[in-house]
DNA sequence: ATGGTCGGAAACCGA
């Protein structure tokens, strides 16, 4: 069984590429982030025509997560229990569509789009950290309830856990940029302490291995990227991993997402 | 020449 995660940065703008990619890679499950559409605008046929069931959670042009599967799609959950809400400047808090869970052939898959944080002193940063803390508590609970559970927490984590996960750590430090701060990294490590492991890094070690390249500044041709998309597996899931890869080729050419798909092959 | 990008409920905001 092959599972994958991909921040497509607008599904409608990327429909042709996503369809071609599905046909080419032959994955069984794809977790998608940043669909950037509501259910009414979601390209359901794209998946159905290619043999996939699909679940989507999207409320506006922002965020949006989906899971496509051709090995079953059960117990779909929009948001995790206690998922923090965000209300900008005291406005009505909303539960943003950033998490979608579904069981696919015995694997509990979560498609996750972790809040960006925007800046170290922005109100989105405590939101990001709180969001991760609550998810970590939930994920720890799932494992306590069933230590044999096969769980894949996959998506755009918006964290670069190690110095080698950005092209120039000194620049990030000097500029006080997000994604590499100690609180963000601690939030990521908390998942590892709870029993989850990055199942891709052993098969795609750095340095210089990334999943995201900013559209600006010619970051991709200059090989200046960030590793921020991860598949964290529970012990039972991790023990099934046969190989993993980052599809850097998909970042090439006109009409590419700024994120590359990340693929994990299970026994 | 010392900046170079995308997408969308766009003429700004979010990444």
PDB file of C-alpha atoms (C1' of nucleotides) in Angstrom:
ATOM      1  CA  UNK A   1       0.000   0.000   0.000  1.00  0.00           C
ATOM      2  CA  UNK A   2       1.266   3.426  -0.982  1.00  0.00           C
ATOM      3  CA  UNK A   3       0.248   6.568   0.909  1.00  0.00           C
ATOM      4  CA  UNK A   4       1.208  10.167   0.189  1.00  0.00           C
ATOM      5  CA  UNK A   5       0.742  13.736   1.306  1.00  0.00           C
ATOM      6  CA  UNK A   6       0.807  16.882  -0.817  1.00  0.00           C
ATOM      7  CA  UNK A   7       0.096  20.536  -0.207  1.00  0.00           C
ATOM      8  CA  UNK A   8      -1.286  21.322  -3.669  1.00  0.00           C
ATOM      9  CA  UNK A   9      -1.752  25.073  -3.095  1.00  0.00           C
ATOM     10  CA  UNK A  10      -5.188  25.258  -4.719  1.00  0.00           C
ATOM     11  CA  UNK A  11      -6.717  22.061  -6.045  1.00  0.00           C
ATOM     12  CA  UNK A  12      -8.696  23.705  -8.842  1.00  0.00           C
ATOM     13  CA  UNK A  13      -5.647  25.482 -10.255  1.00  0.00           C
ATOM     14  CA  UNK A  14      -3.743  22.204 -10.019  1.00  0.00           C
ATOM     15  CA  UNK A  15      -6.454  19.744 -11.128  1.00  0.00           C
ATOM     16  CA  UNK A  16      -4.688  18.529 -14.269  1.00  0.00           C
ATOM     17  CA  UNK A  17      -1.381  18.084 -12.519  1.00  0.00           C
ATOM     18  CA  UNK A  18      -2.958  16.252  -9.592  1.00  0.00           C
ATOM     19  CA  UNK A  19      -4.794  13.897 -11.940  1.00  0.00           C
ATOM     20  CA  UNK A  20      -1.662  13.189 -13.974  1.00  0.00           C
ATOM     21  CA  UNK A  21       0.292  12.636 -10.772  1.00  0.00           C
ATOM     22  CA  UNK A  22      -2.259  10.168  -9.400  1.00  0.00           C
ATOM     23  CA  UNK A  23      -2.139   8.167 -12.623  1.00  0.00           C
ATOM     24  CA  UNK A  24       1.629   8.243 -12.765  1.00  0.00           C
ATOM     25  CA  UNK A  25       2.389   7.390  -9.127  1.00  0.00           C
ATOM     26  CA  UNK A  26      -0.430   4.973  -8.478  1.00  0.00           C
ATOM     27  CA  UNK A  27      -0.820   5.853  -4.787  1.00  0.00           C
ATOM     28  CA  UNK A  28      -3.631   4.259  -2.778  1.00  0.00           C
ATOM     29  CA  UNK A  29      -4.166   7.147  -0.397  1.00  0.00           C
ATOM     30  CA  UNK A  30      -3.432  10.843  -0.895  1.00  0.00           C
ATOM     31  CA  UNK A  31      -3.763  13.415   1.882  1.00  0.00           C
ATOM     32  CA  UNK A  32      -4.168  16.871   0.367  1.00  0.00           C
ATOM     33  CA  UNK A  33      -3.683  20.286   1.957  1.00  0.00           C
ATOM     34  CA  UNK A  34      -4.635  23.771   0.813  1.00  0.00           C
ATOM     35  CA  UNK A  35      -7.464  22.771  -1.482  1.00  0.00           C
ATOM     36  CA  UNK A  36      -8.504  26.441  -1.226  1.00  0.00           C
ATOM     37  CA  UNK A  37     -12.144  25.762  -1.991  1.00  0.00           C
ATOM     38  CA  UNK A  38     -15.532  25.004  -0.472  1.00  0.00           C
ATOM     39  CA  UNK A  39     -17.263  21.651  -0.929  1.00  0.00           C
ATOM     40  CA  UNK A  40     -19.428  23.211  -3.690  1.00  0.00           C
ATOM     41  CA  UNK A  41     -16.328  23.973  -5.751  1.00  0.00           C
ATOM     42  CA  UNK A  42     -14.455  20.768  -4.999  1.00  0.00           C
ATOM     43  CA  UNK A  43     -13.518  18.716  -8.091  1.00  0.00           C
ATOM     44  CA  UNK A  44     -15.129  15.464  -6.905  1.00  0.00           C
ATOM     45  CA  UNK A  45     -15.071  13.936 -10.424  1.00  0.00           C
ATOM     46  CA  UNK A  46     -11.318  14.254 -10.652  1.00  0.00           C
ATOM     47  CA  UNK A  47     -11.011  11.577  -7.978  1.00  0.00           C
ATOM     48  CA  UNK A  48     -14.099   9.513  -8.749  1.00  0.00           C
ATOM     49  CA  UNK A  49     -13.120   9.196 -12.412  1.00  0.00           C
ATOM     50  CA  UNK A  50      -9.802   7.746 -11.310  1.00  0.00           C
ATOM     51  CA  UNK A  51     -11.198   5.228  -8.856  1.00  0.00           C
ATOM     52  CA  UNK A  52     -10.785   7.158  -5.623  1.00  0.00           C
ATOM     53  CA  UNK A  53     -13.266   7.921  -2.896  1.00  0.00           C
ATOM     54  CA  UNK A  54     -12.624  11.356  -1.484  1.00  0.00           C
ATOM     55  CA  UNK A  55     -13.549  13.369   1.613  1.00  0.00           C
ATOM     56  CA  UNK A  56     -13.089  17.118   1.839  1.00  0.00           C
ATOM     57  CA  UNK A  57     -13.268  19.770   4.529  1.00  0.00           C
ATOM     58  CA  UNK A  58     -13.196  23.318   3.181  1.00  0.00           C
ATOM     59  CA  UNK A  59     -15.089  26.459   4.181  1.00  0.00           C
ATOM     60  CA  UNK A  60     -13.648  29.247   2.036  1.00  0.00           C
ATOM     61  CA  UNK A  61     -10.754  30.116  -0.247  1.00  0.00           C
ATOM     62  CA  UNK A  62      -8.355  29.509   2.640  1.00  0.00           C
ATOM     63  CA  UNK A  63      -6.896  26.238   3.918  1.00  0.00           C
ATOM     64  CA  UNK A  64      -8.977  23.153   3.069  1.00  0.00           C
ATOM     65  CA  UNK A  65      -7.941  19.503   3.527  1.00  0.00           C
ATOM     66  CA  UNK A  66      -8.921  16.314   1.739  1.00  0.00           C
ATOM     67  CA  UNK A  67      -8.217  12.587   1.712  1.00  0.00           C
ATOM     68  CA  UNK A  68      -8.543  10.503  -1.439  1.00  0.00           C
ATOM     69  CA  UNK A  69      -8.442   6.721  -1.155  1.00  0.00           C
ATOM     70  CA  UNK A  70      -9.047   3.701  -3.331  1.00  0.00           C
ATOM     71  CA  UNK A  71      -8.704   1.269  -0.403  1.00  0.00           C
ATOM     72  CA  UNK A  72     -11.660   2.453   1.648  1.00  0.00           C
ATOM     73  CA  UNK A  73     -12.540   5.694   3.400  1.00  0.00           C
ATOM     74  CA  UNK A  74     -14.317   5.251   6.717  1.00  0.00           C
ATOM     75  CA  UNK A  75     -15.081   7.195   9.883  1.00  0.00           C
ATOM     76  CA  UNK A  76     -14.364  10.596   8.343  1.00  0.00           C
ATOM     77  CA  UNK A  77     -13.705  13.257  10.998  1.00  0.00           C
ATOM     78  CA  UNK A  78     -13.606  16.979  10.344  1.00  0.00           C
ATOM     79  CA  UNK A  79     -11.142  18.589  12.796  1.00  0.00           C
ATOM     80  CA  UNK A  80      -9.721  16.794  15.831  1.00  0.00           C
ATOM     81  CA  UNK A  81     -11.339  16.953  19.258  1.00  0.00           C
ATOM     82  CA  UNK A  82     -10.591  20.264  20.914  1.00  0.00           C
ATOM     83  CA  UNK A  83      -9.012  21.749  17.788  1.00  0.00           C
ATOM     84  CA  UNK A  84      -8.397  25.407  18.667  1.00  0.00           C
ATOM     85  CA  UNK A  85     -10.396  28.083  16.923  1.00  0.00           C
ATOM     86  CA  UNK A  86      -8.962  31.346  15.641  1.00  0.00           C
ATOM     87  CA  UNK A  87     -10.610  34.754  15.683  1.00  0.00           C
ATOM     88  CA  UNK A  88      -8.646  37.573  14.129  1.00  0.00           C
ATOM     89  CA  UNK A  89      -8.693  40.771  16.150  1.00  0.00           C
ATOM     90  CA  UNK A  90     -11.538  39.567  18.348  1.00  0.00           C
ATOM     91  CA  UNK A  91     -13.750  38.531  15.439  1.00  0.00           C
ATOM     92  CA  UNK A  92     -15.948  35.446  15.582  1.00  0.00           C
ATOM     93  CA  UNK A  93     -13.571  32.554  16.170  1.00  0.00           C
ATOM     94  CA  UNK A  94     -13.735  29.866  13.494  1.00  0.00           C
ATOM     95  CA  UNK A  95     -12.502  26.316  13.427  1.00  0.00           C
ATOM     96  CA  UNK A  96     -10.384  26.468  10.312  1.00  0.00           C
ATOM     97  CA  UNK A  97     -10.454  23.466   7.937  1.00  0.00           C
ATOM     98  CA  UNK A  98      -6.954  22.237   8.712  1.00  0.00           C
ATOM     99  CA  UNK A  99      -7.464  18.639   9.829  1.00  0.00           C
ATOM    100  CA  UNK A 100      -9.343  15.725   8.324  1.00  0.00           C
ATOM    101  CA  UNK A 101      -9.209  12.139   9.522  1.00  0.00           C
ATOM    102  CA  UNK A 102     -10.295   8.925   7.813  1.00  0.00           C
ATOM    103  CA  UNK A 103      -9.574   5.230   8.095  1.00  0.00           C
ATOM    104  CA  UNK A 104      -8.191   3.701   4.901  1.00  0.00           C
ATOM    105  CA  UNK A 105      -7.614  -0.045   4.908  1.00  0.00           C
ATOM    106  CA  UNK A 106      -6.841  -0.132   8.616  1.00  0.00           C
ATOM    107  CA  UNK A 107      -4.680   3.004   8.662  1.00  0.00           C
ATOM    108  CA  UNK A 108      -5.990   6.056  10.479  1.00  0.00           C
ATOM    109  CA  UNK A 109      -4.927   8.866   8.167  1.00  0.00           C
ATOM    110  CA  UNK A 110      -4.889  12.532   9.164  1.00  0.00           C
ATOM    111  CA  UNK A 111      -4.448  15.223   6.531  1.00  0.00           C
ATOM    112  CA  UNK A 112      -2.985  18.171   8.431  1.00  0.00           C
ATOM    113  CA  UNK A 113      -2.363  21.772   7.514  1.00  0.00           C
ATOM    114  CA  UNK A 114      -0.643  23.243  10.559  1.00  0.00           C
ATOM    115  CA  UNK A 115      -1.143  27.015  10.998  1.00  0.00           C
ATOM    116  CA  UNK A 116       1.741  29.001   9.486  1.00  0.00           C
ATOM    117  CA  UNK A 117       2.467  31.246  12.466  1.00  0.00           C
ATOM    118  CA  UNK A 118       3.331  34.167  10.173  1.00  0.00           C
ATOM    119  CA  UNK A 119       5.866  35.804  12.538  1.00  0.00           C
ATOM    120  CA  UNK A 120       7.346  35.044  15.952  1.00  0.00           C
ATOM    121  CA  UNK A 121       5.441  37.945  17.524  1.00  0.00           C
ATOM    122  CA  UNK A 122       2.200  37.469  15.545  1.00  0.00           C
ATOM    123  CA  UNK A 123      -0.996  36.298  17.210  1.00  0.00           C
ATOM    124  CA  UNK A 124      -0.970  33.356  14.777  1.00  0.00           C
ATOM    125  CA  UNK A 125       2.120  31.950  16.523  1.00  0.00           C
ATOM    126  CA  UNK A 126       0.474  31.106  19.886  1.00  0.00           C
ATOM    127  CA  UNK A 127      -2.438  29.739  17.836  1.00  0.00           C
ATOM    128  CA  UNK A 128      -0.022  27.481  15.945  1.00  0.00           C
ATOM    129  CA  UNK A 129       1.631  26.228  19.137  1.00  0.00           C
ATOM    130  CA  UNK A 130      -1.677  25.635  20.893  1.00  0.00           C
ATOM    131  CA  UNK A 131      -3.047  23.858  17.824  1.00  0.00           C
ATOM    132  CA  UNK A 132      -0.055  21.506  17.817  1.00  0.00           C
ATOM    133  CA  UNK A 133      -0.225  20.950  21.577  1.00  0.00           C
ATOM    134  CA  UNK A 134      -3.869  19.876  21.474  1.00  0.00           C
ATOM    135  CA  UNK A 135      -3.257  17.635  18.452  1.00  0.00           C
ATOM    136  CA  UNK A 136      -0.297  16.050  20.253  1.00  0.00           C
ATOM    137  CA  UNK A 137      -2.480  15.314  23.300  1.00  0.00           C
ATOM    138  CA  UNK A 138      -5.113  13.745  21.053  1.00  0.00           C
ATOM    139  CA  UNK A 139      -2.534  11.709  19.138  1.00  0.00           C
ATOM    140  CA  UNK A 140      -0.979  10.501  22.396  1.00  0.00           C
ATOM    141  CA  UNK A 141      -4.432   9.459  23.563  1.00  0.00           C
ATOM    142  CA  UNK A 142      -5.123   7.466  20.399  1.00  0.00           C
ATOM    143  CA  UNK A 143      -1.944   5.488  21.014  1.00  0.00           C
ATOM    144  CA  UNK A 144      -2.699   4.945  24.683  1.00  0.00           C
ATOM    145  CA  UNK A 145      -6.137   3.621  23.770  1.00  0.00           C
ATOM    146  CA  UNK A 146      -4.590   1.233  21.239  1.00  0.00           C
ATOM    147  CA  UNK A 147      -0.799   0.846  21.190  1.00  0.00           C
ATOM    148  CA  UNK A 148      -1.135  -1.231  18.001  1.00  0.00           C
ATOM    149  CA  UNK A 149      -3.027   1.474  16.132  1.00  0.00           C
ATOM    150  CA  UNK A 150      -1.706   2.302  12.662  1.00  0.00           C
ATOM    151  CA  UNK A 151      -1.806   6.082  12.511  1.00  0.00           C
ATOM    152  CA  UNK A 152      -0.312   8.419   9.909  1.00  0.00           C
ATOM    153  CA  UNK A 153      -0.178  12.120  10.793  1.00  0.00           C
ATOM    154  CA  UNK A 154       0.693  13.645   7.474  1.00  0.00           C
ATOM    155  CA  UNK A 155       0.715  17.024   5.911  1.00  0.00           C
ATOM    156  CA  UNK A 156       2.253  20.469   5.917  1.00  0.00           C
ATOM    157  CA  UNK A 157       3.611  20.941   9.432  1.00  0.00           C
ATOM    158  CA  UNK A 158       5.071  24.389   8.771  1.00  0.00           C
ATOM    159  CA  UNK A 159       8.063  23.474  10.946  1.00  0.00           C
ATOM    160  CA  UNK A 160      11.663  22.753   9.962  1.00  0.00           C
ATOM    161  CA  UNK A 161      12.702  20.502  12.869  1.00  0.00           C
ATOM    162  CA  UNK A 162      16.441  20.446  12.116  1.00  0.00           C
ATOM    163  CA  UNK A 163      18.941  23.063  11.010  1.00  0.00           C
ATOM    164  CA  UNK A 164      19.550  21.154   7.776  1.00  0.00           C
ATOM    165  CA  UNK A 165      15.852  21.427   6.943  1.00  0.00           C
ATOM    166  CA  UNK A 166      16.343  24.981   5.663  1.00  0.00           C
ATOM    167  CA  UNK A 167      18.881  26.127   3.097  1.00  0.00           C
ATOM    168  CA  UNK A 168      20.476  28.724   5.355  1.00  0.00           C
ATOM    169  CA  UNK A 169      19.853  28.422   9.077  1.00  0.00           C
ATOM    170  CA  UNK A 170      21.977  31.501   9.787  1.00  0.00           C
ATOM    171  CA  UNK A 171      19.660  33.595   7.617  1.00  0.00           C
ATOM    172  CA  UNK A 172      16.606  32.278   9.443  1.00  0.00           C
ATOM    173  CA  UNK A 173      18.190  33.046  12.818  1.00  0.00           C
ATOM    174  CA  UNK A 174      19.435  36.470  11.758  1.00  0.00           C
ATOM    175  CA  UNK A 175      16.033  37.469  10.372  1.00  0.00           C
ATOM    176  CA  UNK A 176      14.120  35.906  13.265  1.00  0.00           C
ATOM    177  CA  UNK A 177      12.025  33.833  10.875  1.00  0.00           C
ATOM    178  CA  UNK A 178       9.393  31.284  11.790  1.00  0.00           C
ATOM    179  CA  UNK A 179       9.507  27.491  11.289  1.00  0.00           C
ATOM    180  CA  UNK A 180      12.882  27.087  13.048  1.00  0.00           C
ATOM    181  CA  UNK A 181      12.190  28.660  16.453  1.00  0.00           C
ATOM    182  CA  UNK A 182      12.686  26.579  19.578  1.00  0.00           C
ATOM    183  CA  UNK A 183       8.995  26.612  20.597  1.00  0.00           C
ATOM    184  CA  UNK A 184       7.984  25.339  17.145  1.00  0.00           C
ATOM    185  CA  UNK A 185      10.644  22.653  17.204  1.00  0.00           C
ATOM    186  CA  UNK A 186       9.662  21.632  20.725  1.00  0.00           C
ATOM    187  CA  UNK A 187       6.062  21.289  19.541  1.00  0.00           C
ATOM    188  CA  UNK A 188       7.241  18.945  16.787  1.00  0.00           C
ATOM    189  CA  UNK A 189       9.484  16.913  19.120  1.00  0.00           C
ATOM    190  CA  UNK A 190       6.509  16.432  21.448  1.00  0.00           C
ATOM    191  CA  UNK A 191       4.948  14.174  18.805  1.00  0.00           C
ATOM    192  CA  UNK A 192       8.112  12.080  18.727  1.00  0.00           C
ATOM    193  CA  UNK A 193       8.039  11.858  22.535  1.00  0.00           C
ATOM    194  CA  UNK A 194       4.420  10.705  22.244  1.00  0.00           C
ATOM    195  CA  UNK A 195       5.580   7.766  20.106  1.00  0.00           C
ATOM    196  CA  UNK A 196       5.360   9.049  16.550  1.00  0.00           C
ATOM    197  CA  UNK A 197       8.296   8.956  14.145  1.00  0.00           C
ATOM    198  CA  UNK A 198       9.225  10.745  10.931  1.00  0.00           C
ATOM    199  CA  UNK A 199       9.105   7.734   8.628  1.00  0.00           C
ATOM    200  CA  UNK A 200      10.483   9.558   5.575  1.00  0.00           C
ATOM    201  CA  UNK A 201      13.777  11.034   6.763  1.00  0.00           C
ATOM    202  CA  UNK A 202      15.576   7.669   7.044  1.00  0.00           C
ATOM    203  CA  UNK A 203      14.877   7.100   3.342  1.00  0.00           C
ATOM    204  CA  UNK A 204      15.485  10.710   2.284  1.00  0.00           C
ATOM    205  CA  UNK A 205      18.275  12.030   4.505  1.00  0.00           C
ATOM    206  CA  UNK A 206      19.563  15.587   4.255  1.00  0.00           C
ATOM    207  CA  UNK A 207      21.201  17.946   3.999  1.00  0.00           C
ATOM    208  CA  UNK A 208      19.720  19.690   0.995  1.00  0.00           C
ATOM    209  CA  UNK A 209      16.564  17.568   0.912  1.00  0.00           C
ATOM    210  CA  UNK A 210      13.416  19.665   0.977  1.00  0.00           C
ATOM    211  CA  UNK A 211       9.672  19.473   0.368  1.00  0.00           C
ATOM    212  CA  UNK A 212       8.932  23.167  -0.224  1.00  0.00           C
ATOM    213  CA  UNK A 213      10.501  25.938  -2.267  1.00  0.00           C
ATOM    214  CA  UNK A 214       9.131  29.486  -2.205  1.00  0.00           C
ATOM    215  CA  UNK A 215       7.890  30.726  -5.591  1.00  0.00           C
ATOM    216  CA  UNK A 216       9.850  33.963  -5.111  1.00  0.00           C
ATOM    217  CA  UNK A 217      13.588  34.557  -5.273  1.00  0.00           C
ATOM    218  CA  UNK A 218      14.136  31.633  -7.682  1.00  0.00           C
ATOM    219  CA  UNK A 219      14.290  29.378  -4.637  1.00  0.00           C
ATOM    220  CA  UNK A 220      13.752  26.150  -6.575  1.00  0.00           C
ATOM    221  CA  UNK A 221      16.455  26.529  -9.247  1.00  0.00           C
ATOM    222  CA  UNK A 222      18.796  27.763  -6.515  1.00  0.00           C
ATOM    223  CA  UNK A 223      17.961  24.675  -4.440  1.00  0.00           C
ATOM    224  CA  UNK A 224      16.919  26.862  -1.532  1.00  0.00           C
ATOM    225  CA  UNK A 225      14.068  24.981   0.079  1.00  0.00           C
ATOM    226  CA  UNK A 226      12.633  23.801   3.363  1.00  0.00           C
ATOM    227  CA  UNK A 227      11.643  20.383   4.677  1.00  0.00           C
ATOM    228  CA  UNK A 228       8.289  21.106   6.301  1.00  0.00           C
ATOM    229  CA  UNK A 229       5.999  18.327   5.013  1.00  0.00           C
ATOM    230  CA  UNK A 230       6.137  15.162   7.092  1.00  0.00           C
ATOM    231  CA  UNK A 231       4.557  11.789   7.635  1.00  0.00           C
ATOM    232  CA  UNK A 232       4.657  10.918  11.332  1.00  0.00           C
ATOM    233  CA  UNK A 233       3.787   7.292  11.969  1.00  0.00           C
ATOM    234  CA  UNK A 234       2.706   5.421  15.078  1.00  0.00           C
ATOM    235  CA  UNK A 235       4.978   2.458  15.972  1.00  0.00           C
ATOM    236  CA  UNK A 236       2.703  -0.050  14.204  1.00  0.00           C
ATOM    237  CA  UNK A 237       2.596   2.127  11.084  1.00  0.00           C
ATOM    238  CA  UNK A 238       6.321   2.862  11.166  1.00  0.00           C
ATOM    239  CA  UNK A 239       7.151  -0.846  11.311  1.00  0.00           C
ATOM    240  CA  UNK A 240       5.357  -1.322   7.985  1.00  0.00           C
ATOM    241  CA  UNK A 241       7.344   1.313   6.083  1.00  0.00           C
ATOM    242  CA  UNK A 242       9.300  -0.236   3.245  1.00  0.00           C
ATOM    243  CA  UNK A 243      10.492   2.969   1.601  1.00  0.00           C
ATOM    244  CA  UNK A 244       9.739   6.664   1.276  1.00  0.00           C
ATOM    245  CA  UNK A 245      10.543   9.497  -1.071  1.00  0.00           C
ATOM    246  CA  UNK A 246       9.997  13.153  -1.907  1.00  0.00           C
ATOM    247  CA  UNK A 247       8.829  13.725  -5.478  1.00  0.00           C
ATOM    248  CA  UNK A 248      11.015  16.733  -6.262  1.00  0.00           C
ATOM    249  CA  UNK A 249      10.301  16.326  -9.989  1.00  0.00           C
ATOM    250  CA  UNK A 250       6.721  17.440  -9.391  1.00  0.00           C
ATOM    251  CA  UNK A 251       7.975  20.867  -8.270  1.00  0.00           C
ATOM    252  CA  UNK A 252       9.378  21.462 -11.758  1.00  0.00           C
ATOM    253  CA  UNK A 253       7.795  23.271 -14.654  1.00  0.00           C
ATOM    254  CA  UNK A 254       4.931  25.656 -15.147  1.00  0.00           C
ATOM    255  CA  UNK A 255       1.914  25.238 -12.911  1.00  0.00           C
ATOM    256  CA  UNK A 256       3.666  23.367 -10.095  1.00  0.00           C
ATOM    257  CA  UNK A 257       2.647  23.656  -6.457  1.00  0.00           C
ATOM    258  CA  UNK A 258       5.313  25.168  -4.233  1.00  0.00           C
ATOM    259  CA  UNK A 259       5.283  21.886  -2.277  1.00  0.00           C
ATOM    260  CA  UNK A 260       6.431  18.477  -3.507  1.00  0.00           C
ATOM    261  CA  UNK A 261       4.450  15.312  -2.736  1.00  0.00           C
ATOM    262  CA  UNK A 262       5.844  12.978  -0.083  1.00  0.00           C
ATOM    263  CA  UNK A 263       5.291   9.251  -0.639  1.00  0.00           C
ATOM    264  CA  UNK A 264       5.493   6.335   1.806  1.00  0.00           C
ATOM    265  CA  UNK A 265       5.340   2.720   0.752  1.00  0.00           C
ATOM    266  CA  UNK A 266       3.977   0.232   3.284  1.00  0.00           C
ATOM    267  CA  UNK A 267       4.254  -3.546   3.382  1.00  0.00           C
TER     268      UNK A 267
ATOM    269  C1'  DA B   1      20.645  43.952 -13.019  1.00  0.00           C
ATOM    270  C1'  DT B   2      21.479  42.759  -6.763  1.00  0.00           C
ATOM    271  C1'  DG B   3      15.511  41.003  -7.993  1.00  0.00           C
ATOM    272  C1'  DG B   4      13.301  37.412  -9.853  1.00  0.00           C
ATOM    273  C1'  DT B   5       5.759  34.245  -7.461  1.00  0.00           C
ATOM    274  C1'  DC B   6       1.526  32.467  -7.074  1.00  0.00           C
ATOM    275  C1'  DG B   7      -3.762  31.938  -6.076  1.00  0.00           C
ATOM    276  C1'  DG B   8      -8.195  33.737  -5.198  1.00  0.00           C
ATOM    277  C1'  DA B   9     -14.494  35.237  -2.735  1.00  0.00           C
ATOM    278  C1'  DA B  10      -8.088  39.802  -5.944  1.00  0.00           C
ATOM    279  C1'  DA B  11      -7.462  45.054  -6.940  1.00  0.00           C
ATOM    280  C1'  DC B  12      -5.228  43.172  -1.330  1.00  0.00           C
ATOM    281  C1'  DC B  13      -4.062  39.294   1.498  1.00  0.00           C
ATOM    282  C1'  DG B  14      -1.899  35.005   2.604  1.00  0.00           C
ATOM    283  C1'  DA B  15       1.822  31.897   1.753  1.00  0.00           C
TER     284       DA B  15
END
